[in-house]
mmCIF file of C-alpha atoms in Angstrom:
data_model
loop_
_atom_site.group_PDB
_atom_site.id
_atom_site.type_symbol
_atom_site.label_atom_id
_atom_site.label_comp_id
_atom_site.label_asym_id
_atom_site.label_seq_id
_atom_site.Cartn_x
_atom_site.Cartn_y
_atom_site.Cartn_z
ATOM 1 C CA UNK A 239 -22.576 -5.170 -6.200
ATOM 2 C CA UNK A 240 -23.136 -7.612 -8.631
ATOM 3 C CA UNK A 241 -22.704 -11.482 -8.916
ATOM 4 C CA UNK A 242 -23.548 -12.455 -5.092
ATOM 5 C CA UNK A 243 -20.074 -10.518 -4.408
ATOM 6 C CA UNK A 244 -19.602 -9.665 -0.222
ATOM 7 C CA UNK A 245 -18.130 -6.641 0.931
ATOM 8 C CA UNK A 246 -14.546 -7.215 1.525
ATOM 9 C CA UNK A 247 -12.871 -5.533 4.061
ATOM 10 C CA UNK A 248 -9.939 -7.177 3.929
ATOM 11 C CA UNK A 249 -6.253 -5.155 4.449
ATOM 12 C CA UNK A 250 -5.045 -7.366 0.844
ATOM 13 C CA UNK A 251 -5.297 -9.325 -0.624
ATOM 14 C CA UNK A 252 -8.525 -6.711 -1.339
ATOM 15 C CA UNK A 253 -11.511 -5.840 -3.328
ATOM 16 C CA UNK A 254 -10.572 -4.699 -6.878
ATOM 17 C CA UNK A 255 -13.161 -2.769 -9.002
ATOM 18 C CA UNK A 256 -15.712 -4.789 -10.546
ATOM 19 C CA UNK A 257 -15.655 -3.022 -13.980
ATOM 20 C CA UNK A 258 -12.049 -4.088 -13.943
ATOM 21 C CA UNK A 259 -12.780 -7.698 -12.930
ATOM 22 C CA UNK A 260 -15.006 -8.128 -15.413
ATOM 23 C CA UNK A 261 -12.702 -6.715 -18.133
ATOM 24 C CA UNK A 262 -10.277 -9.779 -16.626
ATOM 25 C CA UNK A 263 -12.945 -12.263 -17.071
ATOM 26 C CA UNK A 264 -13.975 -11.296 -20.372
ATOM 27 C CA UNK A 265 -10.131 -11.589 -21.597
ATOM 28 C CA UNK A 266 -8.920 -14.542 -19.563
ATOM 29 C CA UNK A 267 -9.290 -17.280 -22.314
ATOM 30 C CA UNK A 268 -8.173 -15.413 -25.111
ATOM 31 C CA UNK A 269 -6.919 -11.825 -24.875
ATOM 32 C CA UNK A 270 -7.823 -9.292 -27.935
ATOM 33 C CA UNK A 271 -7.421 -12.116 -30.217
ATOM 34 C CA UNK A 272 -3.731 -13.432 -29.266
ATOM 35 C CA UNK A 273 -5.679 -16.965 -28.781
ATOM 36 C CA UNK A 274 -4.449 -17.094 -25.408
ATOM 37 C CA UNK A 275 -4.401 -16.003 -21.644
ATOM 38 C CA UNK A 276 -2.034 -13.202 -19.739
ATOM 39 C CA UNK A 277 -1.754 -16.210 -17.908
ATOM 40 C CA UNK A 278 0.016 -18.336 -20.940
ATOM 41 C CA UNK A 279 1.667 -15.611 -22.751
ATOM 42 C CA UNK A 280 5.393 -15.039 -22.997
ATOM 43 C CA UNK A 281 7.028 -12.448 -21.183
ATOM 44 C CA UNK A 282 8.904 -11.876 -24.122
ATOM 45 C CA UNK A 283 6.259 -11.410 -26.747
ATOM 46 C CA UNK A 284 4.984 -8.381 -28.235
ATOM 47 C CA UNK A 285 1.730 -8.432 -26.724
ATOM 48 C CA UNK A 286 2.969 -9.045 -23.448
ATOM 49 C CA UNK A 287 5.729 -5.869 -23.943
ATOM 50 C CA UNK A 288 2.821 -3.856 -24.661
ATOM 51 C CA UNK A 289 0.581 -4.851 -21.483
ATOM 52 C CA UNK A 290 3.318 -4.023 -19.426
ATOM 53 C CA UNK A 291 4.704 -0.422 -21.326
ATOM 54 C CA UNK A 292 1.216 0.967 -21.149
ATOM 55 C CA UNK A 293 1.036 -0.561 -17.215
ATOM 56 C CA UNK A 294 4.162 1.907 -16.589
ATOM 57 C CA UNK A 295 3.050 4.563 -18.697
ATOM 58 C CA UNK A 296 -0.269 4.945 -17.189
ATOM 59 C CA UNK A 297 1.190 4.736 -14.023
ATOM 60 C CA UNK A 298 3.648 7.404 -14.933
ATOM 61 C CA UNK A 299 0.470 9.647 -16.006
ATOM 62 C CA UNK A 300 -1.503 8.889 -12.953
ATOM 63 C CA UNK A 301 1.795 9.455 -10.811
ATOM 64 C CA UNK A 302 3.355 12.947 -12.831
ATOM 65 C CA UNK A 303 6.798 10.408 -12.247
ATOM 66 C CA UNK A 304 9.344 12.318 -13.405
ATOM 67 C CA UNK A 305 11.564 11.434 -15.749
ATOM 68 C CA UNK A 306 14.816 10.710 -13.856
ATOM 69 C CA UNK A 307 12.759 7.943 -11.902
ATOM 70 C CA UNK A 308 12.605 4.441 -13.167
ATOM 71 C CA UNK A 309 9.265 2.063 -12.483
ATOM 72 C CA UNK A 310 10.061 -1.177 -11.772
ATOM 73 C CA UNK A 311 7.541 -4.190 -11.339
ATOM 74 C CA UNK A 312 9.714 -6.370 -8.964
ATOM 75 C CA UNK A 313 8.124 -9.875 -7.709
ATOM 76 C CA UNK A 314 7.628 -10.345 -3.832
ATOM 77 C CA UNK A 315 5.926 -8.057 -1.673
ATOM 78 C CA UNK A 316 6.602 -5.863 1.710
ATOM 79 C CA UNK A 317 8.993 -8.681 3.061
ATOM 80 C CA UNK A 318 11.355 -8.068 -0.347
ATOM 81 C CA UNK A 319 11.624 -4.416 -0.152
ATOM 82 C CA UNK A 320 12.501 -4.459 3.831
ATOM 83 C CA UNK A 321 15.768 -6.049 2.600
ATOM 84 C CA UNK A 322 16.384 -4.567 -1.141
ATOM 85 C CA UNK A 323 16.530 -0.819 0.679
ATOM 86 C CA UNK A 324 19.151 -1.046 2.692
ATOM 87 C CA UNK A 325 21.343 -3.536 0.411
ATOM 88 C CA UNK A 326 21.045 -1.130 -2.292
ATOM 89 C CA UNK A 327 20.786 2.301 -0.753
ATOM 90 C CA UNK A 328 23.167 2.013 2.466
ATOM 91 C CA UNK A 329 26.398 3.050 1.758
ATOM 92 C CA UNK A 330 27.982 4.554 4.960
ATOM 93 C CA UNK A 331 25.945 1.291 6.622
ATOM 94 C CA UNK A 332 23.645 4.000 8.440
ATOM 95 C CA UNK A 333 19.930 4.446 8.022
ATOM 96 C CA UNK A 334 17.197 6.336 9.770
ATOM 97 C CA UNK A 335 13.839 4.751 10.473
ATOM 98 C CA UNK A 336 10.930 6.312 11.967
ATOM 99 C CA UNK A 337 8.926 3.604 13.873
ATOM 100 C CA UNK A 338 5.391 4.015 13.665
ATOM 101 C CA UNK A 339 3.993 0.225 13.633
ATOM 102 C CA UNK A 340 4.255 -3.387 12.686
ATOM 103 C CA UNK A 341 5.429 -2.830 9.157
ATOM 104 C CA UNK A 342 8.010 -0.162 9.835
ATOM 105 C CA UNK A 343 9.091 -2.661 12.966
ATOM 106 C CA UNK A 344 9.429 -5.122 10.143
ATOM 107 C CA UNK A 345 11.439 -3.304 8.317
ATOM 108 C CA UNK A 346 13.502 -2.036 11.126
ATOM 109 C CA UNK A 347 14.308 -5.567 11.676
ATOM 110 C CA UNK A 348 15.542 -5.929 8.331
ATOM 111 C CA UNK A 349 17.675 -3.196 7.881
ATOM 112 C CA UNK A 350 19.528 -3.932 11.325
ATOM 113 C CA UNK A 351 20.826 -7.370 9.351
ATOM 114 C CA UNK A 352 22.678 -5.063 7.092
ATOM 115 C CA UNK A 353 24.039 -1.951 9.488
ATOM 116 C CA UNK A 354 23.033 0.361 11.956
ATOM 117 C CA UNK A 355 19.871 1.640 12.650
ATOM 118 C CA UNK A 356 18.577 4.456 14.249
ATOM 119 C CA UNK A 357 15.153 5.250 14.733
ATOM 120 C CA UNK A 358 14.524 8.802 15.309
ATOM 121 C CA UNK A 359 10.870 8.815 15.843
ATOM 122 C CA UNK A 360 8.577 6.422 17.339
ATOM 123 C CA UNK A 361 5.146 6.139 18.221
ATOM 124 C CA UNK A 362 5.392 2.459 20.467
ATOM 125 C CA UNK A 363 4.669 4.916 23.913
ATOM 126 C CA UNK A 364 1.245 4.645 22.866
ATOM 127 C CA UNK A 365 0.597 1.705 21.033
ATOM 128 C CA UNK A 366 1.209 3.368 17.867
ATOM 129 C CA UNK A 367 -1.402 5.124 17.797
ATOM 130 C CA UNK A 368 -0.331 8.314 16.445
ATOM 131 C CA UNK A 369 2.201 9.478 13.378
ATOM 132 C CA UNK A 370 5.351 10.996 16.004
ATOM 133 C CA UNK A 371 6.323 14.839 15.166
ATOM 134 C CA UNK A 372 8.996 14.497 12.406
ATOM 135 C CA UNK A 373 9.911 18.273 11.640
ATOM 136 C CA UNK A 374 13.109 18.382 13.437
ATOM 137 C CA UNK A 375 14.311 14.321 13.442
ATOM 138 C CA UNK A 376 18.163 13.985 14.827
ATOM 139 C CA UNK A 377 20.004 12.663 12.004
ATOM 140 C CA UNK A 378 23.242 12.053 11.461
ATOM 141 C CA UNK A 379 25.111 13.716 8.964
ATOM 142 C CA UNK A 380 26.374 9.878 7.708
ATOM 143 C CA UNK A 381 22.664 8.727 7.393
ATOM 144 C CA UNK A 382 22.000 7.176 4.036
ATOM 145 C CA UNK A 383 18.182 7.492 4.084
ATOM 146 C CA UNK A 384 15.571 8.212 6.391
ATOM 147 C CA UNK A 385 12.401 5.583 5.725
ATOM 148 C CA UNK A 386 8.727 5.882 6.629
ATOM 149 C CA UNK A 387 5.459 3.529 6.399
ATOM 150 C CA UNK A 388 3.958 6.260 5.223
ATOM 151 C CA UNK A 389 0.254 4.216 6.157
ATOM 152 C CA UNK A 390 0.735 1.704 8.637
ATOM 153 C CA UNK A 391 -1.795 -0.807 7.680
ATOM 154 C CA UNK A 392 -2.289 -2.758 10.979
ATOM 155 C CA UNK A 393 -2.232 0.314 13.376
ATOM 156 C CA UNK A 394 -3.960 2.743 10.543
ATOM 157 C CA UNK A 395 -1.987 5.693 10.875
ATOM 158 C CA UNK A 396 -0.859 7.468 8.093
ATOM 159 C CA UNK A 397 1.374 10.697 7.692
ATOM 160 C CA UNK A 398 -0.335 13.926 6.042
ATOM 161 C CA UNK A 399 3.051 15.787 6.455
ATOM 162 C CA UNK A 400 6.277 13.870 5.263
ATOM 163 C CA UNK A 401 9.523 14.390 7.608
ATOM 164 C CA UNK A 402 12.069 16.849 7.134
ATOM 165 C CA UNK A 403 14.789 15.080 6.277
ATOM 166 C CA UNK A 404 17.520 16.994 6.633
ATOM 167 C CA UNK A 405 18.424 16.943 2.668
ATOM 168 C CA UNK A 406 19.007 12.710 3.178
ATOM 169 C CA UNK A 407 16.770 10.830 0.873
ATOM 170 C CA UNK A 408 13.403 10.039 1.623
ATOM 171 C CA UNK A 409 12.063 6.272 1.202
ATOM 172 C CA UNK A 410 8.475 5.245 1.807
ATOM 173 C CA UNK A 411 6.636 2.043 1.785
ATOM 174 C CA UNK A 412 3.340 3.500 0.744
ATOM 175 C CA UNK A 413 1.731 -0.246 -0.166
ATOM 176 C CA UNK A 414 -1.544 0.194 1.572
ATOM 177 C CA UNK A 415 -2.664 4.110 0.461
ATOM 178 C CA UNK A 416 -0.212 3.518 -2.985
ATOM 179 C CA UNK A 417 -2.527 5.612 -5.520
ATOM 180 C CA UNK A 418 -5.343 6.908 -2.917
ATOM 181 C CA UNK A 419 -4.023 10.089 -3.096
ATOM 182 C CA UNK A 420 -1.986 13.207 -5.125
ATOM 183 C CA UNK A 421 1.574 12.058 -4.671
ATOM 184 C CA UNK A 422 4.751 14.644 -5.643
ATOM 185 C CA UNK A 423 7.176 11.931 -6.070
ATOM 186 C CA UNK A 424 10.078 14.365 -6.370
ATOM 187 C CA UNK A 425 9.818 15.230 -2.400
ATOM 188 C CA UNK A 426 11.685 11.089 -2.508
ATOM 189 C CA UNK A 427 14.218 9.146 -3.301
ATOM 190 C CA UNK A 428 12.396 5.783 -3.682
ATOM 191 C CA UNK A 429 9.036 4.983 -2.853
ATOM 192 C CA UNK A 430 7.634 1.071 -3.650
ATOM 193 C CA UNK A 431 4.250 -0.909 -2.643
ATOM 194 C CA UNK A 432 3.371 -4.049 -2.467
ATOM 195 C CA UNK A 433 0.361 -4.400 -5.211
ATOM 196 C CA UNK A 434 -2.377 -6.590 -3.120
ATOM 197 C CA UNK A 435 -3.285 -3.575 -0.816
ATOM 198 C CA UNK A 436 -5.151 -1.269 -3.117
ATOM 199 C CA UNK A 437 -3.839 -2.026 -6.847
ATOM 200 C CA UNK A 438 -3.752 -5.922 -7.998
ATOM 201 C CA UNK A 439 -3.706 -9.198 -7.028
ATOM 202 C CA UNK A 440 -0.952 -10.396 -4.431
ATOM 203 C CA UNK A 441 3.288 -11.237 -5.638
ATOM 204 C CA UNK A 442 4.260 -7.905 -6.919
ATOM 205 C CA UNK A 443 5.725 -4.649 -5.597
ATOM 206 C CA UNK A 444 6.401 -1.567 -7.456
ATOM 207 C CA UNK A 445 9.607 0.435 -7.128
ATOM 208 C CA UNK A 446 9.804 3.661 -7.952
ATOM 209 C CA UNK A 447 13.210 5.003 -7.742
ATOM 210 C CA UNK A 448 15.792 7.985 -8.287
ATOM 211 C CA UNK A 449 18.122 7.221 -11.165
ATOM 212 C CA UNK A 450 21.056 8.334 -9.090
ATOM 213 C CA UNK A 451 20.027 5.571 -6.752
ATOM 214 C CA UNK A 452 20.404 2.660 -8.905
ATOM 215 C CA UNK A 453 24.072 1.670 -8.231
ATOM 216 C CA UNK A 454 26.647 0.025 -10.261
ATOM 217 C CA UNK A 455 29.076 -1.432 -7.446
ATOM 218 C CA UNK A 456 26.850 -3.802 -5.878
ATOM 219 C CA UNK A 457 28.697 -6.748 -7.860
ATOM 220 C CA UNK A 458 28.674 -9.029 -4.300
ATOM 221 C CA UNK A 459 25.200 -8.281 -4.183
ATOM 222 C CA UNK A 460 22.799 -11.219 -5.432
ATOM 223 C CA UNK A 461 21.349 -10.272 -8.908
ATOM 224 C CA UNK A 462 17.900 -10.140 -8.260
ATOM 225 C CA UNK A 463 17.939 -8.065 -4.951
ATOM 226 C CA UNK A 464 20.264 -5.680 -7.043
ATOM 227 C CA UNK A 465 17.250 -2.745 -8.274
ATOM 228 C CA UNK A 466 20.460 -2.248 -11.179
ATOM 229 C CA UNK A 467 18.990 -5.970 -12.268
ATOM 230 C CA UNK A 468 15.607 -4.419 -12.923
ATOM 231 C CA UNK A 469 16.259 -0.901 -13.688
ATOM 232 C CA UNK A 470 18.703 -2.150 -16.864
ATOM 233 C CA UNK A 471 15.977 -4.867 -17.568
ATOM 234 C CA UNK A 472 13.148 -3.083 -17.994
ATOM 235 C CA UNK A 473 11.413 -5.449 -15.236
ATOM 236 C CA UNK A 474 12.230 -8.073 -17.621
ATOM 237 C CA UNK A 475 15.313 -9.714 -16.181
ATOM 238 C CA UNK A 476 13.907 -13.254 -16.018
ATOM 239 C CA UNK A 477 9.837 -13.734 -15.614
ATOM 240 C CA UNK A 478 7.701 -11.500 -13.921
ATOM 241 C CA UNK A 479 4.913 -11.512 -12.131
ATOM 242 C CA UNK A 480 2.987 -11.246 -15.544
ATOM 243 C CA UNK A 481 -0.787 -11.743 -14.586
ATOM 244 C CA UNK A 482 -0.317 -9.147 -11.708
ATOM 245 C CA UNK A 483 1.042 -6.225 -13.961
ATOM 246 C CA UNK A 484 -1.568 -7.155 -16.539
ATOM 247 C CA UNK A 485 -3.957 -6.373 -13.347
ATOM 248 C CA UNK A 486 -2.719 -3.552 -12.336
ATOM 249 C CA UNK A 487 -2.673 -1.753 -15.797
ATOM 250 C CA UNK A 488 -6.282 -2.153 -15.735
ATOM 251 C CA UNK A 489 -6.755 -0.523 -12.882
ATOM 252 C CA UNK A 490 -4.049 2.096 -13.711
ATOM 253 C CA UNK A 491 -6.773 2.964 -17.125
ATOM 254 C CA UNK A 492 -9.463 2.967 -14.804
ATOM 255 C CA UNK A 493 -7.933 5.147 -12.217
ATOM 256 C CA UNK A 494 -7.285 7.574 -15.319
ATOM 257 C CA UNK A 495 -10.757 7.035 -16.662
ATOM 258 C CA UNK A 496 -11.978 7.989 -12.781
ATOM 259 C CA UNK A 497 -10.602 11.268 -12.802
ATOM 260 C CA UNK A 498 -6.984 10.351 -11.542
ATOM 261 C CA UNK A 499 -5.398 10.818 -7.797
ATOM 262 C CA UNK A 500 -7.279 13.753 -7.304
ATOM 263 C CA UNK A 501 -10.892 12.556 -7.578
ATOM 264 C CA UNK A 502 -9.377 9.205 -5.808
ATOM 265 C CA UNK A 503 -8.797 11.276 -3.058
ATOM 266 C CA UNK A 504 -12.050 13.058 -2.509
ATOM 267 C CA UNK A 505 -13.556 9.789 -2.738
ATOM 268 C CA UNK A 506 -11.142 8.514 -0.153
ATOM 269 C CA UNK A 507 -11.938 11.562 2.305
ATOM 270 C CA UNK A 508 -15.895 11.274 1.805
ATOM 271 C CA UNK A 509 -15.943 7.181 2.403
ATOM 272 C CA UNK A 510 -13.550 7.052 5.385
ATOM 273 C CA UNK A 511 -15.598 10.582 7.025
ATOM 274 C CA UNK A 512 -19.185 8.167 7.175
ATOM 275 C CA UNK A 513 -17.048 5.070 9.291
ATOM 276 C CA UNK A 514 -15.069 7.929 11.235
ATOM 277 C CA UNK A 515 -17.962 9.884 12.190
ATOM 278 C CA UNK A 516 -19.833 6.781 13.522
ATOM 279 C CA UNK A 517 -16.937 5.929 15.292
ATOM 280 C CA UNK A 518 -16.719 9.232 16.883
ATOM 281 C CA UNK A 519 -20.367 9.454 18.282
ATOM 282 C CA UNK A 520 -20.798 5.888 19.182
ATOM 283 C CA UNK A 521 -21.192 4.654 23.199
ATOM 284 C CA UNK A 522 -19.970 1.133 21.924
ATOM 285 C CA UNK A 523 -17.042 1.108 19.381
ATOM 286 C CA UNK A 524 -14.242 3.243 19.510
ATOM 287 C CA UNK A 525 -11.419 4.385 16.953
ATOM 288 C CA UNK A 526 -7.891 3.494 17.649
ATOM 289 C CA UNK A 527 -6.069 6.385 16.309
ATOM 290 C CA UNK A 528 -5.501 9.825 17.125
ATOM 291 C CA UNK A 529 -7.901 12.035 15.043
ATOM 292 C CA UNK A 530 -5.224 14.088 12.947
ATOM 293 C CA UNK A 531 -3.469 10.815 12.086
ATOM 294 C CA UNK A 532 -6.042 8.920 11.014
ATOM 295 C CA UNK A 533 -5.529 6.354 7.867
ATOM 296 C CA UNK A 534 -8.402 7.064 5.276
ATOM 297 C CA UNK A 535 -7.603 3.360 3.995
ATOM 298 C CA UNK A 536 -7.260 0.975 7.075
ATOM 299 C CA UNK A 537 -10.014 1.964 9.782
ATOM 300 C CA UNK A 538 -8.953 -0.312 13.329
ATOM 301 C CA UNK A 539 -11.559 0.179 16.476
ATOM 302 C CA UNK A 540 -12.631 -2.057 19.258
ATOM 303 C CA UNK A 541 -15.859 -2.954 21.136
ATOM 304 C CA UNK A 542 -15.782 -2.737 24.944
ATOM 305 C CA UNK A 543 -14.120 -6.472 24.800
ATOM 306 C CA UNK A 544 -11.888 -8.885 22.987
ATOM 307 C CA UNK A 545 -15.420 -11.272 23.309
ATOM 308 C CA UNK A 546 -17.555 -8.767 21.894
ATOM 309 C CA UNK A 547 -14.908 -8.140 18.793
ATOM 310 C CA UNK A 548 -15.116 -11.586 18.128
ATOM 311 C CA UNK A 549 -18.934 -11.619 18.233
ATOM 312 C CA UNK A 550 -19.056 -8.893 16.163
ATOM 313 C CA UNK A 551 -17.163 -10.460 13.241
ATOM 314 C CA UNK A 552 -19.001 -13.297 13.844
ATOM 315 C CA UNK A 553 -22.347 -11.505 13.185
ATOM 316 C CA UNK A 554 -20.858 -9.090 10.334
ATOM 317 C CA UNK A 555 -19.666 -12.193 8.051
ATOM 318 C CA UNK A 556 -23.364 -13.582 8.773
ATOM 319 C CA UNK A 557 -24.832 -9.869 7.309
ATOM 320 C CA UNK A 558 -22.405 -10.330 4.057
ATOM 321 C CA UNK A 559 -19.427 -8.106 5.502
ATOM 322 C CA UNK A 560 -16.021 -10.221 5.417
ATOM 323 C CA UNK A 561 -12.396 -9.825 6.979
ATOM 324 C CA UNK A 562 -12.971 -6.903 9.869
ATOM 325 C CA UNK A 563 -11.178 -9.256 12.546
ATOM 326 C CA UNK A 564 -8.170 -7.170 13.690
ATOM 327 C CA UNK A 565 -4.537 -8.201 12.435
ATOM 328 C CA UNK A 566 -3.554 -11.077 15.106
ATOM 329 C CA UNK A 567 -0.882 -9.145 16.493
ATOM 330 C CA UNK A 568 -3.271 -6.107 17.627
ATOM 331 C CA UNK A 569 -6.527 -7.990 17.956
ATOM 332 C CA UNK A 570 -9.821 -5.837 17.625
ATOM 333 C CA UNK A 571 -11.627 -4.934 14.507
ATOM 334 C CA UNK A 572 -10.040 -3.081 11.696
ATOM 335 C CA UNK A 573 -12.661 -2.262 7.940
ATOM 336 C CA UNK A 574 -10.150 -1.606 5.172
ATOM 337 C CA UNK A 575 -11.672 0.748 3.172
ATOM 338 C CA UNK A 576 -9.623 0.544 -0.423
ATOM 339 C CA UNK A 577 -9.974 2.531 -3.597
ATOM 340 C CA UNK A 578 -12.181 -0.306 -4.796
ATOM 341 C CA UNK A 579 -14.117 0.023 -1.595
ATOM 342 C CA UNK A 580 -17.688 1.681 -2.670
ATOM 343 C CA UNK A 581 -19.016 4.371 -0.182
ATOM 344 C CA UNK A 582 -22.498 2.223 -0.589
ATOM 345 C CA UNK A 583 -20.576 -0.216 1.086
ATOM 346 C CA UNK A 584 -19.087 1.937 4.436
ATOM 347 C CA UNK A 585 -22.540 2.828 4.489
ATOM 348 C CA UNK A 586 -23.711 -0.406 4.858
ATOM 349 C CA UNK A 587 -21.133 -1.186 7.125
ATOM 350 C CA UNK A 588 -22.262 1.766 9.490
ATOM 351 C CA UNK A 589 -25.653 0.553 9.553
ATOM 352 C CA UNK A 590 -24.874 -2.480 10.587
ATOM 353 C CA UNK A 591 -22.420 -1.633 13.340
ATOM 354 C CA UNK A 592 -25.423 0.785 14.622
ATOM 355 C CA UNK A 593 -28.111 -2.343 14.582
ATOM 356 C CA UNK A 594 -25.328 -3.883 16.664
ATOM 357 C CA UNK A 595 -25.180 -1.463 18.866
ATOM 358 C CA UNK A 596 -28.457 -0.488 19.549
ATOM 359 C CA UNK A 597 -28.968 -4.439 20.212
ATOM 360 C CA UNK A 598 -25.755 -4.973 22.978
ATOM 361 C CA UNK A 599 -25.377 -1.867 24.260
#
């Protein structure tokens, strides 16, 4: 780590690769001879159009996005998508949701405003510490789609096996595991991801949607909440989040240069193992998630008491680690170790936790 930067374990906005930040810093006053920053230039300019086009093309390359899917850059994060999904996809007014934690619950609450929501599986019985079996869900014939939060940022669980949707459209919130491992886009009808966790700065979501799900019969829908608006205008219906598109485009190029999603998956597995192996042998700290469902991106854990958790947070900050406090809704501790977190950062955190345990156990 350079420039006196801290190891930032925030769940989002989160770390970005230093190499990318250096490139951005070098271009912030004058983007490639244009005489202006990307923050200043018109979204209708040829210069910015090239930035947007390259960002989309690179994301398609990274994920192997099929030609019959649109890639959209839409302002707003998860809260907007919680509404846009049911507004656009509910034809029969019925949707199935898998309830695995805080973010799927928020999506469920928004969808209930638009129609009938059937919770077809839930892990609420054990405080969302596991992913329920989704191999034989009771999905009604008139269901419009099945929705999952593929990685629960707060609760630290992830799907390693996608649900059997019985032929219904699969919709996935991939926000906190987006681009962390290979993804077969063809298995989904719609993927969306708020970019501030694993890709770029806050204020935008990437939506990858199959062409046949973009409807032309939603005339009464507010125009910005209609996926067709964004698809028909190549994400340029209004001024988009130009800065986020630019920064995300840099990250896409960085990922391609560094081996793509297969290489990211290997790095993330090795990195997470460092922390989980420590938690499994610790007599002081305890992981909060069933082993087979553990997220590689967000690792929640606890010490023996709430007071001790607070002391760990204070001590870790003093030692140069930031944002280890668990989400306010669940408490405890949490380390988010996205693509940009180097393995050395996780190793340094484990060294700190070992020392803390030795002094306080």
